[in-house]
């Protein structure tokens, strides 16, 4: 995921598929400087390795996967490799080890592991995919908030065009193989190339599903697995997409309370007044957009702002829109957005199958507009996956088969991956997993959240293998 409703998701009953073992890569990695654009540091090393495009044809076409490493500097304490993924799908992870160090990954963890990142297949410095999306298509951004059945029909035409562009692009033949299952197989190739018999893992957001798929495909090669802010066992499917609306409703009261406690923003003096202001602004901006910010875009911007533990920037954006000013753009332009969206489509649409009937989306929109009025009619709207080719293989099934080596950590009020989905994943894993729930909001619990209880428990598991039982961490001021 991490951040927006930039694309769409899926739902189909799946099962693990048998493919040739993914561990055939030799230990031949040659480390050197990282490519331009990666987080600048003299410690982070990078390389590129070849993997099969199609694991059903391991001797066929190969693609590149870019890998990074932040080596342990304490050989006496080093116990192995910690593979990482920051989420997505569509986001790169080459600089993630250095980012984790920047946000104070404990020294004990840095000593215990070589921290390894990678750009997943289809992304950035790995062999990238494209959909030839135009600036206008990219600018649509979040799935539009559908006010009625006609808006779903309008969005369907845009979605159909995007799907055709993806299929017709120069990388269209790659799309069936840019999936979570194949990325997990790439991870096992990385493990083998590093000369490790097992690998530990730290994944956030969509990275939790990637980790769940890896440890389901390769349970015997999985060491200590931490899943932070989890999707449900179906991954980024239609349930997850519609779940964004529930997540926003879970998290928004925190913002309403914050804004009411800071009357200098002028958004209301009670939570009820702030909530009313949300609907007032959405309606006003639909009538009179501010520098392209419509009510639909405003809903998406609010959803994104709720990811952070710091709610002041979102309040400031609201204040500006109330006064007729659009939020300031990023200091530096975001690069690689077209590739992010294209690879995101590939994974979400390729993992499993979307409903194809426009009427089914119209019904979902009508239901979710009432059930979750803040965002429901956006999360339930139609997207490119409705016009995608059928998945190349069944979805990997997450079960309790394998070692009891999974620790999940989850904020109670996470807008992007609601607690309800994490609980379903916990249930699917059975005794393989334990779940830490933390009384805090925002997306990202370990390190990116301030709760000492949760952070300490996760660090203890990574360093010492001390896995707690299912635990609730109280709020900390």
XYZ file of C-alpha atoms in Angstrom:
477
model
C 0.000 0.000 0.000
C 1.632 2.428 1.827
C -0.392 5.670 1.511
C -3.137 6.038 -1.047
C -6.023 4.326 -2.811
C -4.045 4.774 -6.045
C -5.271 1.507 -7.536
C -7.464 -1.444 -6.721
C -7.644 -4.991 -5.429
C -9.108 -8.448 -5.736
C -10.923 -11.529 -4.285
C -10.845 -15.229 -5.211
C -10.419 -18.427 -3.241
C -6.853 -19.608 -3.750
C -4.459 -22.367 -2.830
C -0.728 -22.830 -2.748
C 0.656 -23.767 -6.163
C 3.590 -26.120 -6.594
C 6.471 -24.577 -8.554
C 10.151 -25.417 -8.955
C 12.164 -24.569 -5.844
C 13.224 -20.926 -5.725
C 16.527 -21.591 -4.000
C 18.692 -22.392 -7.010
C 20.582 -19.078 -7.121
C 24.327 -19.377 -6.481
C 26.086 -17.289 -3.863
C 27.585 -14.888 -6.408
C 26.492 -11.431 -5.258
C 29.040 -8.685 -5.882
C 28.412 -5.650 -3.714
C 29.135 -2.074 -4.744
C 27.768 1.485 -4.519
C 24.028 2.034 -4.615
C 22.383 3.690 -7.644
C 21.548 7.355 -7.678
C 18.340 8.036 -5.801
C 18.901 5.503 -3.051
C 19.270 6.868 0.476
C 22.824 8.317 0.527
C 25.131 6.496 2.926
C 28.588 4.994 2.747
C 27.365 1.926 4.668
C 24.603 0.778 2.309
C 25.827 -1.645 -0.361
C 23.929 -2.610 -3.508
C 23.951 -5.263 -6.201
C 21.716 -6.723 -8.901
C 20.864 -10.377 -9.406
C 18.985 -12.322 -12.062
C 15.781 -14.230 -11.321
C 13.369 -16.088 -13.624
C 10.492 -14.013 -14.939
C 8.360 -17.177 -14.812
C 9.243 -19.674 -12.085
C 7.323 -22.285 -14.054
C 10.035 -21.886 -16.712
C 13.193 -21.300 -14.641
C 15.457 -21.557 -17.682
C 13.528 -18.967 -19.645
C 13.648 -15.186 -19.642
C 15.394 -13.593 -16.646
C 14.807 -10.196 -15.056
C 16.796 -8.047 -12.630
C 16.169 -7.626 -8.927
C 18.127 -4.865 -7.182
C 19.269 -5.761 -3.645
C 20.831 -3.688 -0.854
C 22.624 -4.594 2.347
C 23.475 -2.768 5.554
C 25.985 -5.222 7.042
C 26.292 -5.952 10.736
C 29.484 -4.481 12.123
C 29.576 -6.888 15.061
C 30.543 -10.400 13.874
C 30.321 -11.778 17.414
C 26.627 -10.852 17.652
C 25.569 -11.405 14.033
C 23.013 -14.193 13.728
C 21.852 -13.864 10.109
C 19.963 -11.775 7.578
C 16.871 -9.622 8.123
C 15.041 -9.145 4.833
C 12.806 -6.066 4.779
C 9.949 -4.582 2.806
C 8.338 -1.170 3.490
C 5.007 -1.845 1.816
C 3.333 -0.930 -1.436
C 2.827 -2.691 -3.698
C 4.735 -0.554 -6.158
C 7.177 1.066 -3.768
C 10.889 0.430 -3.816
C 12.752 -0.968 -0.839
C 16.386 -0.532 -1.812
C 16.936 2.301 0.667
C 14.730 0.856 3.404
C 17.568 -0.601 5.522
C 19.085 2.850 5.838
C 15.691 4.394 6.586
C 15.195 1.875 9.396
C 18.571 2.878 10.810
C 17.556 6.537 10.532
C 14.368 5.944 12.556
C 16.442 4.309 15.266
C 16.351 0.614 14.562
C 17.943 -0.554 17.833
C 21.668 -1.229 17.782
C 21.044 -4.763 19.035
C 19.099 -5.457 15.824
C 21.763 -3.807 13.658
C 24.366 -5.996 15.372
C 22.332 -9.177 15.026
C 21.571 -8.942 11.319
C 22.691 -7.810 7.936
C 19.661 -5.638 7.076
C 18.715 -6.421 3.472
C 16.366 -4.457 1.224
C 15.317 -4.866 -2.398
C 13.227 -3.289 -5.109
C 10.567 -5.915 -5.867
C 10.266 -7.231 -9.403
C 8.720 -4.632 -11.686
C 9.796 -1.741 -9.474
C 12.395 1.040 -9.826
C 15.953 -0.367 -10.094
C 14.690 -3.896 -10.635
C 13.364 -4.554 -14.155
C 10.514 -2.011 -14.158
C 7.066 -2.243 -15.695
C 5.081 0.573 -17.263
C 1.490 1.260 -18.234
C 2.318 4.420 -20.196
C 0.000 6.337 -17.893
C -0.491 9.953 -18.882
C -0.059 12.871 -16.459
C -3.838 13.258 -16.534
C -4.350 9.623 -15.531
C -1.756 9.917 -12.791
C -3.408 13.105 -11.524
C -6.651 11.204 -10.864
C -4.739 9.672 -7.952
C -7.137 8.298 -5.395
C -10.133 6.394 -6.626
C -12.818 9.068 -7.069
C -15.580 9.279 -4.497
C -18.639 8.095 -6.406
C -21.764 10.125 -5.673
C -23.997 7.727 -7.564
C -24.205 4.932 -10.185
C -23.259 7.287 -13.037
C -19.937 8.079 -11.381
C -19.114 4.360 -11.290
C -19.829 4.091 -15.027
C -17.573 7.083 -15.666
C -14.771 5.571 -13.582
C -15.214 2.242 -15.381
C -14.230 3.842 -18.679
C -11.053 5.233 -17.120
C -10.273 1.874 -15.500
C -10.773 -0.006 -18.774
C -8.414 2.354 -20.587
C -5.747 1.928 -17.895
C -5.953 -1.867 -18.057
C -5.605 -1.809 -21.854
C -2.609 0.510 -21.668
C -0.913 -1.811 -19.189
C -1.497 -4.843 -21.424
C -0.384 -3.027 -24.580
C 2.735 -1.417 -23.098
C 6.222 -2.717 -23.904
C 6.270 -4.588 -20.563
C 2.795 -6.059 -20.964
C 4.182 -9.591 -21.244
C 5.710 -9.255 -17.763
C 2.452 -8.432 -16.015
C 1.213 -11.986 -15.289
C 4.447 -12.637 -13.369
C 4.675 -9.450 -11.297
C 2.840 -10.920 -8.318
C 3.291 -11.341 -4.592
C 3.992 -15.061 -4.926
C 6.767 -14.489 -7.458
C 8.250 -11.688 -5.351
C 8.327 -14.145 -2.441
C 10.158 -16.607 -4.681
C 12.624 -13.828 -5.527
C 13.162 -13.367 -1.787
C 14.132 -17.009 -1.541
C 16.601 -16.527 -4.381
C 18.080 -13.610 -2.430
C 18.345 -15.819 0.667
C 20.151 -18.503 -1.301
C 22.480 -16.011 -2.994
C 23.429 -14.698 0.441
C 24.393 -18.219 1.484
C 21.818 -18.409 4.270
C 19.799 -21.502 5.146
C 17.053 -19.379 6.700
C 16.073 -15.731 6.686
C 14.337 -13.419 9.137
C 11.955 -10.703 7.969
C 10.518 -7.307 8.866
C 7.664 -6.174 6.633
C 5.179 -3.330 6.979
C 1.768 -2.698 5.403
C 1.569 -4.651 2.109
C 4.928 -6.091 3.191
C 3.033 -8.088 5.819
C 1.199 -9.982 3.105
C 4.450 -10.514 1.209
C 6.000 -11.940 4.377
C 2.949 -14.102 5.046
C 3.153 -15.522 1.524
C 6.897 -16.201 1.833
C 6.599 -18.030 5.139
C 3.677 -20.022 3.712
C 5.600 -21.043 0.581
C 8.896 -21.590 2.421
C 8.105 -22.278 6.089
C 11.288 -24.285 6.654
C 13.427 -21.370 5.446
C 11.727 -18.806 7.683
C 13.389 -17.705 10.915
C 11.898 -14.772 12.879
C 9.120 -12.969 11.017
C 7.709 -9.595 12.107
C 4.580 -8.335 10.333
C 3.812 -4.688 11.120
C 0.357 -3.271 10.232
C -1.152 -6.288 8.549
C -3.452 -6.869 5.655
C -5.879 -9.751 5.962
C -5.048 -13.248 4.676
C -6.398 -12.354 1.230
C -3.767 -9.667 0.768
C -4.567 -6.528 -1.181
C -7.938 -7.771 -2.384
C -11.328 -6.145 -2.761
C -11.958 -6.616 0.961
C -8.762 -4.704 1.761
C -9.660 -1.945 -0.668
C -13.098 -1.499 0.864
C -11.459 -1.786 4.291
C -9.740 1.585 3.827
C -13.086 3.204 4.536
C -13.434 1.325 7.807
C -9.861 2.270 8.692
C -10.604 5.941 8.146
C -13.660 5.728 10.387
C -11.531 3.984 13.054
C -8.826 6.659 12.943
C -10.761 9.880 12.315
C -11.964 10.350 15.925
C -8.314 10.812 16.941
C -8.034 13.710 14.513
C -11.357 15.199 15.555
C -10.229 15.142 19.180
C -6.878 16.720 18.260
C -8.405 19.505 16.189
C -11.008 20.288 18.843
C -8.209 20.581 21.431
C -6.428 23.118 19.181
C -8.976 25.840 18.434
C -6.293 27.891 16.693
C -7.004 25.839 13.565
C -10.615 27.067 13.531
C -12.081 23.662 12.734
C -14.410 23.331 15.717
C -14.278 23.192 19.486
C -15.757 19.707 19.843
C -15.179 16.444 18.023
C -18.702 16.634 16.625
C -18.000 20.079 15.176
C -14.778 18.876 13.536
C -16.618 15.902 12.046
C -19.288 18.218 10.685
C -16.545 20.402 9.217
C -15.273 17.386 7.243
C -18.574 16.978 5.428
C -18.997 20.734 5.026
C -15.567 21.070 3.387
C -16.116 18.049 1.141
C -19.407 19.487 -0.115
C -17.994 22.984 -0.563
C -14.928 21.771 -2.471
C -17.086 19.702 -4.796
C -18.972 22.900 -5.664
C -15.922 25.165 -5.750
C -12.564 23.355 -5.924
C -9.469 25.099 -4.571
C -6.604 24.782 -7.035
C -7.890 21.424 -8.231
C -8.753 20.129 -4.751
C -12.275 18.739 -5.042
C -14.293 17.137 -2.297
C -13.165 13.734 -3.545
C -9.494 14.736 -3.444
C -10.036 16.284 -0.007
C -11.342 12.971 1.302
C -8.224 11.242 -0.035
C -5.879 13.865 1.400
C -7.531 13.465 4.787
C -7.174 9.699 4.596
C -3.466 10.045 3.813
C -2.953 12.540 6.636
C -4.416 10.091 9.133
C -1.510 7.701 8.478
C 0.825 9.890 10.513
C 1.126 9.993 14.291
C 1.536 13.790 13.916
C -1.906 15.185 13.081
C -0.886 18.862 13.045
C -0.003 18.940 9.310
C -3.444 17.605 8.410
C -5.113 20.223 10.604
C -3.041 22.911 8.896
C -4.112 21.615 5.464
C -7.752 21.762 6.529
C -7.273 25.281 7.834
C -5.779 26.347 4.517
C -8.626 24.832 2.505
C -11.144 26.469 4.827
C -9.472 29.773 3.953
C -9.234 29.048 0.230
C -5.597 27.842 0.060
C -4.457 24.478 -1.274
C -1.863 22.442 0.654
C 1.728 23.142 -0.321
C 3.215 20.597 -2.765
C 6.225 18.533 -1.697
C 9.514 20.441 -1.547
C 10.903 17.972 -4.095
C 8.755 16.425 -6.835
C 7.900 12.778 -6.355
C 9.623 10.670 -9.000
C 8.746 7.270 -10.367
C 4.995 7.655 -9.873
C 4.122 6.056 -13.227
C 6.175 2.972 -12.419
C 4.713 2.854 -8.900
C 1.177 2.806 -10.269
C 1.985 0.316 -13.042
C 3.669 -2.174 -10.712
C 0.890 -1.667 -8.196
C -1.703 -2.583 -10.798
C 0.325 -5.642 -11.777
C 0.521 -7.025 -8.237
C -2.985 -6.206 -7.094
C -4.651 -7.357 -10.274
C -2.373 -10.375 -10.737
C -2.676 -11.805 -7.234
C -6.340 -12.716 -7.653
C -9.444 -11.812 -9.640
C -11.715 -8.777 -9.375
C -15.456 -8.766 -10.022
C -16.131 -7.669 -13.596
C -19.715 -6.428 -13.383
C -20.133 -2.655 -13.164
C -23.400 -3.282 -11.357
C -21.574 -5.076 -8.536
C -19.434 -1.985 -7.935
C -22.483 0.256 -8.051
C -24.061 -1.881 -5.338
C -20.876 -1.863 -3.225
C -20.609 1.919 -3.579
C -24.225 2.378 -2.488
C -23.690 0.150 0.559
C -20.363 1.647 1.637
C -21.483 5.242 1.124
C -23.957 4.601 3.945
C -21.829 2.256 6.038
C -18.636 4.346 5.886
C -19.696 7.792 4.626
C -16.271 9.424 4.825
C -14.542 7.246 2.222
C -16.699 4.221 1.461
C -17.853 5.333 -1.986
C -14.207 5.700 -3.048
C -12.868 2.426 -1.668
C -15.713 0.488 -3.297
C -15.352 2.172 -6.702
C -14.225 0.292 -9.800
C -10.605 0.214 -10.982
C -8.363 -1.351 -13.624
C -8.385 -4.839 -12.068
C -11.979 -5.282 -13.237
C -10.583 -5.437 -16.793
C -7.393 -7.406 -16.114
C -6.477 -10.836 -17.490
C -7.222 -13.711 -15.100
C -4.470 -14.476 -12.566
C -1.762 -16.844 -13.779
C -1.952 -18.991 -10.626
C -4.184 -19.442 -7.567
C -3.649 -17.195 -4.594
C -1.335 -18.535 -1.896
C -3.332 -19.727 1.090
C -2.173 -18.578 4.530
C -2.523 -21.388 7.080
C -1.103 -22.617 10.369
C 1.303 -25.049 8.665
C 4.863 -24.229 9.681
C 6.915 -23.139 12.690
C 5.532 -20.840 15.380
C 7.762 -17.937 14.362
C 5.472 -15.040 13.359
C 4.982 -11.923 15.493
C 2.389 -9.395 14.350
C 2.245 -5.835 15.696
C -0.718 -3.585 15.029
C -2.101 -0.180 15.959
C -5.729 -0.348 17.049
C -6.689 2.628 14.861
C -4.777 2.133 11.631
C -6.461 3.765 8.611
C -4.601 1.788 5.928
C -4.617 -1.700 7.431
C -7.439 -1.798 9.970
C -7.209 -3.989 13.048
C -10.043 -6.137 11.703
C -7.805 -7.383 8.870
C -4.891 -8.093 11.210
C -7.145 -10.191 13.417
C -8.195 -12.258 10.392
C -4.571 -12.861 9.446
C -3.807 -13.841 13.040
C -6.657 -16.348 12.905
C -5.452 -17.756 9.575
C -1.949 -18.334 10.988
C -3.321 -20.057 14.092
C -0.541 -21.073 16.476
C 2.122 -19.890 14.045
C 1.472 -16.267 15.060
C 1.021 -13.984 18.028
C -0.460 -10.479 17.859
C 0.563 -7.320 19.731
C -2.173 -4.678 19.595
C -1.275 -1.134 20.595
C -3.674 1.559 21.785
C -2.542 4.185 19.287
C -3.461 5.445 15.834
C -1.630 5.815 12.557
C -0.095 3.458 10.034
C 3.054 1.693 11.170
C 3.613 0.473 14.717
C 7.223 -0.675 15.155
C 9.642 2.297 15.350
C 7.244 4.577 13.455
C 4.955 4.647 16.491
C 6.086 5.899 19.917
C 4.712 3.062 22.061
C 7.557 1.692 24.205
C 5.698 -1.510 25.081
C 5.212 -2.558 21.465
C 8.655 -1.497 20.289
C 10.395 -3.326 23.138
C 8.503 -6.574 22.524
C 9.310 -6.582 18.801
C 12.985 -5.830 19.411
C 13.178 -8.613 21.987
C 11.762 -11.086 19.482
C 14.188 -10.081 16.717
C 17.244 -10.109 18.969
C 16.557 -12.871 21.476
C 13.728 -14.842 19.943
C 11.490 -13.961 22.893
C 8.023 -14.120 21.355
C 5.274 -12.871 23.681
C 1.779 -14.231 23.788
C -1.044 -12.184 22.307
C -0.513 -8.857 24.068
C -2.295 -5.529 24.440
C -0.089 -2.473 24.927
C -1.839 0.440 26.651
C -1.684 3.974 25.293
C 1.339 6.041 26.307
C 1.273 9.804 26.552
